[in-house]
Amino acid sequence: MRAEIIYNIKKAGYKLDLYGSQTRPVENKFEVFNNYTYSICVENSVADGYITEKLFDGYYSETIPIYFGGNLNTWINEKALYKLGDSSCIEDEINLIASKSIEAYQSEQLISMREYEAFKQERINELSRLLDNNFG
């Protein structure tokens, strides 16, 4: 899938720089990400709830993650990223992403972060209740 995404981004006429252990290794990916607006985050495996550092690297570097992987809705607010694979045509999805303003995305990301804080607190409370019920 990674090769198909790369092919479609280039086919749509967008500039793409590739980094990684198989292309162009870097010592500090966050220093590299600082030069970009988007980061492409493709999981090695697609399964619901399976998330690796790829997605979080995009968040932490303050890029807009373009994500391909499993269903994230139990862990991540999907408004805070662009998720590929929701349609049958990746090229159309790439063009849709490019048509959306950075400001619109940043607004959604801010809302998402607020929702995430509430979600995180809810999960902490749930874990606390489980620990109290089982070990308290």
PDB file of C-alpha atoms in Angstrom:
ATOM      1  CA  MET A   1       0.000   0.000   0.000  1.00  0.00           C
ATOM      2  CA  ARG A   2       2.882   2.370   0.775  1.00  0.00           C
ATOM      3  CA  ALA A   3       4.082   2.161  -2.864  1.00  0.00           C
ATOM      4  CA  GLU A   4       0.541   2.813  -4.153  1.00  0.00           C
ATOM      5  CA  ILE A   5       0.189   5.910  -1.969  1.00  0.00           C
ATOM      6  CA  ILE A   6       3.566   7.244  -3.130  1.00  0.00           C
ATOM      7  CA  TYR A   7       2.669   6.538  -6.761  1.00  0.00           C
ATOM      8  CA  ASN A   8      -0.672   8.358  -6.473  1.00  0.00           C
ATOM      9  CA  ILE A   9       0.796  11.399  -4.738  1.00  0.00           C
ATOM     10  CA  LYS A  10       3.404  11.744  -7.482  1.00  0.00           C
ATOM     11  CA  LYS A  11       0.807  11.051 -10.192  1.00  0.00           C
ATOM     12  CA  ALA A  12      -1.367  13.864  -8.806  1.00  0.00           C
ATOM     13  CA  GLY A  13       1.622  16.193  -9.275  1.00  0.00           C
ATOM     14  CA  TYR A  14       2.589  16.782  -5.656  1.00  0.00           C
ATOM     15  CA  LYS A  15       6.173  16.982  -4.451  1.00  0.00           C
ATOM     16  CA  LEU A  16       7.155  14.139  -2.162  1.00  0.00           C
ATOM     17  CA  ASP A  17      10.327  13.562  -0.153  1.00  0.00           C
ATOM     18  CA  LEU A  18      10.914  10.072   1.193  1.00  0.00           C
ATOM     19  CA  TYR A  19      12.672   9.278   4.457  1.00  0.00           C
ATOM     20  CA  GLY A  20      13.103   6.030   6.320  1.00  0.00           C
ATOM     21  CA  SER A  21      15.392   3.091   6.885  1.00  0.00           C
ATOM     22  CA  GLN A  22      14.919   1.860   3.303  1.00  0.00           C
ATOM     23  CA  THR A  23      15.171   5.217   1.515  1.00  0.00           C
ATOM     24  CA  ARG A  24      16.920   8.025   3.350  1.00  0.00           C
ATOM     25  CA  PRO A  25      17.660   7.326   7.024  1.00  0.00           C
ATOM     26  CA  VAL A  26      17.701  10.280   9.437  1.00  0.00           C
ATOM     27  CA  GLU A  27      19.019  10.681  12.955  1.00  0.00           C
ATOM     28  CA  ASN A  28      16.210  12.914  14.214  1.00  0.00           C
ATOM     29  CA  LYS A  29      12.925  12.634  12.343  1.00  0.00           C
ATOM     30  CA  PHE A  30      11.419  15.604  14.213  1.00  0.00           C
ATOM     31  CA  GLU A  31      14.098  17.929  12.837  1.00  0.00           C
ATOM     32  CA  VAL A  32      13.229  16.696   9.338  1.00  0.00           C
ATOM     33  CA  PHE A  33       9.467  16.982   9.911  1.00  0.00           C
ATOM     34  CA  ASN A  34       9.866  20.643  10.896  1.00  0.00           C
ATOM     35  CA  ASN A  35      10.373  21.408   7.204  1.00  0.00           C
ATOM     36  CA  TYR A  36       7.013  19.946   6.147  1.00  0.00           C
ATOM     37  CA  THR A  37       3.284  20.564   6.466  1.00  0.00           C
ATOM     38  CA  TYR A  38       2.225  16.927   6.003  1.00  0.00           C
ATOM     39  CA  SER A  39       3.640  13.591   7.138  1.00  0.00           C
ATOM     40  CA  ILE A  40       2.591  10.325   5.546  1.00  0.00           C
ATOM     41  CA  CYS A  41       2.029   7.636   8.170  1.00  0.00           C
ATOM     42  CA  VAL A  42       1.507   4.159   6.721  1.00  0.00           C
ATOM     43  CA  GLU A  43       1.224   1.275   9.155  1.00  0.00           C
ATOM     44  CA  ASN A  44       2.994  -1.993   8.346  1.00  0.00           C
ATOM     45  CA  SER A  45      -0.152  -3.875   9.291  1.00  0.00           C
ATOM     46  CA  VAL A  46      -3.813  -2.869   9.109  1.00  0.00           C
ATOM     47  CA  ALA A  47      -5.904  -3.977  12.071  1.00  0.00           C
ATOM     48  CA  ASP A  48      -8.443  -2.150  14.201  1.00  0.00           C
ATOM     49  CA  GLY A  49      -6.755  -0.533  17.180  1.00  0.00           C
ATOM     50  CA  TYR A  50      -3.226  -1.213  15.858  1.00  0.00           C
ATOM     51  CA  ILE A  51      -1.238   2.022  16.075  1.00  0.00           C
ATOM     52  CA  THR A  52       2.511   2.522  16.002  1.00  0.00           C
ATOM     53  CA  GLU A  53       4.752   5.528  16.514  1.00  0.00           C
ATOM     54  CA  LYS A  54       4.216   6.620  12.893  1.00  0.00           C
ATOM     55  CA  LEU A  55       0.971   8.441  13.619  1.00  0.00           C
ATOM     56  CA  PHE A  56       2.194   9.985  16.873  1.00  0.00           C
ATOM     57  CA  ASP A  57       5.406  11.164  15.198  1.00  0.00           C
ATOM     58  CA  GLY A  58       3.194  13.172  12.856  1.00  0.00           C
ATOM     59  CA  TYR A  59       1.291  14.717  15.755  1.00  0.00           C
ATOM     60  CA  TYR A  60       4.356  15.508  17.833  1.00  0.00           C
ATOM     61  CA  SER A  61       6.143  17.137  14.919  1.00  0.00           C
ATOM     62  CA  GLU A  62       3.060  19.325  14.344  1.00  0.00           C
ATOM     63  CA  THR A  63       2.583  18.123  10.804  1.00  0.00           C
ATOM     64  CA  ILE A  64      -0.750  17.071   9.366  1.00  0.00           C
ATOM     65  CA  PRO A  65      -0.711  13.260   9.424  1.00  0.00           C
ATOM     66  CA  ILE A  66      -1.935  11.527   6.286  1.00  0.00           C
ATOM     67  CA  TYR A  67      -2.682   8.114   7.737  1.00  0.00           C
ATOM     68  CA  PHE A  68      -3.244   4.658   6.326  1.00  0.00           C
ATOM     69  CA  GLY A  69      -4.019   1.962   8.870  1.00  0.00           C
ATOM     70  CA  GLY A  70      -6.816   0.322  10.797  1.00  0.00           C
ATOM     71  CA  ASN A  71      -9.830   1.803  12.548  1.00  0.00           C
ATOM     72  CA  LEU A  72      -8.680   4.338  15.141  1.00  0.00           C
ATOM     73  CA  ASN A  73     -11.944   5.632  16.545  1.00  0.00           C
ATOM     74  CA  THR A  74     -11.452   4.047  19.949  1.00  0.00           C
ATOM     75  CA  TRP A  75      -8.019   5.658  20.384  1.00  0.00           C
ATOM     76  CA  ILE A  76      -7.722   8.725  18.192  1.00  0.00           C
ATOM     77  CA  ASN A  77     -10.163  11.371  17.038  1.00  0.00           C
ATOM     78  CA  GLU A  78      -9.990  10.930  13.288  1.00  0.00           C
ATOM     79  CA  LYS A  79     -10.760  14.636  12.754  1.00  0.00           C
ATOM     80  CA  ALA A  80      -7.151  15.286  13.754  1.00  0.00           C
ATOM     81  CA  LEU A  81      -5.717  13.586  10.664  1.00  0.00           C
ATOM     82  CA  TYR A  82      -6.430  12.696   7.079  1.00  0.00           C
ATOM     83  CA  LYS A  83      -7.265   9.021   6.817  1.00  0.00           C
ATOM     84  CA  LEU A  84      -6.606   7.309   3.514  1.00  0.00           C
ATOM     85  CA  GLY A  85      -8.574   4.276   2.461  1.00  0.00           C
ATOM     86  CA  ASP A  86     -12.071   5.627   3.035  1.00  0.00           C
ATOM     87  CA  SER A  87     -12.761   5.595  -0.689  1.00  0.00           C
ATOM     88  CA  SER A  88     -11.750   3.315  -3.516  1.00  0.00           C
ATOM     89  CA  CYS A  89      -9.557   5.954  -5.172  1.00  0.00           C
ATOM     90  CA  ILE A  90      -6.470   7.134  -3.322  1.00  0.00           C
ATOM     91  CA  GLU A  91      -5.746   9.757  -5.984  1.00  0.00           C
ATOM     92  CA  ASP A  92      -9.141  11.386  -5.295  1.00  0.00           C
ATOM     93  CA  GLU A  93      -8.406  11.314  -1.552  1.00  0.00           C
ATOM     94  CA  ILE A  94      -5.015  12.981  -2.108  1.00  0.00           C
ATOM     95  CA  ASN A  95      -6.639  15.754  -4.146  1.00  0.00           C
ATOM     96  CA  LEU A  96      -9.310  16.236  -1.473  1.00  0.00           C
ATOM     97  CA  ILE A  97      -6.612  16.577   1.201  1.00  0.00           C
ATOM     98  CA  ALA A  98      -4.752  19.139  -0.890  1.00  0.00           C
ATOM     99  CA  SER A  99      -7.927  21.176  -1.405  1.00  0.00           C
ATOM    100  CA  LYS A 100      -8.533  21.645   2.335  1.00  0.00           C
ATOM    101  CA  SER A 101      -6.961  24.711   3.926  1.00  0.00           C
ATOM    102  CA  ILE A 102      -4.319  24.339   6.611  1.00  0.00           C
ATOM    103  CA  GLU A 103      -6.407  26.643   8.826  1.00  0.00           C
ATOM    104  CA  ALA A 104      -9.429  24.348   8.588  1.00  0.00           C
ATOM    105  CA  TYR A 105      -7.319  21.382   9.574  1.00  0.00           C
ATOM    106  CA  GLN A 106      -5.694  23.258  12.473  1.00  0.00           C
ATOM    107  CA  SER A 107      -9.120  24.270  13.760  1.00  0.00           C
ATOM    108  CA  GLU A 108     -10.257  20.636  13.683  1.00  0.00           C
ATOM    109  CA  GLN A 109      -7.036  19.544  15.341  1.00  0.00           C
ATOM    110  CA  LEU A 110      -7.532  22.036  18.190  1.00  0.00           C
ATOM    111  CA  ILE A 111     -11.067  20.745  18.758  1.00  0.00           C
ATOM    112  CA  SER A 112      -9.730  17.220  18.555  1.00  0.00           C
ATOM    113  CA  MET A 113      -7.100  17.928  21.209  1.00  0.00           C
ATOM    114  CA  ARG A 114      -9.791  19.237  23.564  1.00  0.00           C
ATOM    115  CA  GLU A 115     -11.884  16.135  22.880  1.00  0.00           C
ATOM    116  CA  TYR A 116      -8.794  13.995  23.396  1.00  0.00           C
ATOM    117  CA  GLU A 117      -8.155  15.518  26.832  1.00  0.00           C
ATOM    118  CA  ALA A 118     -11.724  14.655  27.853  1.00  0.00           C
ATOM    119  CA  PHE A 119     -11.333  11.165  26.346  1.00  0.00           C
ATOM    120  CA  LYS A 120      -8.009  10.670  28.159  1.00  0.00           C
ATOM    121  CA  GLN A 121      -9.506  11.703  31.505  1.00  0.00           C
ATOM    122  CA  GLU A 122     -12.418   9.329  30.932  1.00  0.00           C
ATOM    123  CA  ARG A 123      -9.966   6.448  30.272  1.00  0.00           C
ATOM    124  CA  ILE A 124      -7.910   7.346  33.376  1.00  0.00           C
ATOM    125  CA  ASN A 125     -11.082   7.306  35.480  1.00  0.00           C
ATOM    126  CA  GLU A 126     -12.113   3.984  33.955  1.00  0.00           C
ATOM    127  CA  LEU A 127      -8.702   2.466  34.689  1.00  0.00           C
ATOM    128  CA  SER A 128      -8.810   3.790  38.243  1.00  0.00           C
ATOM    129  CA  ARG A 129     -12.237   2.186  38.781  1.00  0.00           C
ATOM    130  CA  LEU A 130     -10.963  -1.138  37.403  1.00  0.00           C
ATOM    131  CA  LEU A 131      -7.941  -1.071  39.677  1.00  0.00           C
ATOM    132  CA  ASP A 132     -10.056  -0.178  42.714  1.00  0.00           C
ATOM    133  CA  ASN A 133     -12.561  -2.941  41.932  1.00  0.00           C
ATOM    134  CA  ASN A 134      -9.876  -5.573  41.397  1.00  0.00           C
ATOM    135  CA  PHE A 135      -7.114  -4.561  43.776  1.00  0.00           C
ATOM    136  CA  GLY A 136      -8.553  -1.896  46.075  1.00  0.00           C
TER     137      GLY A 136
END
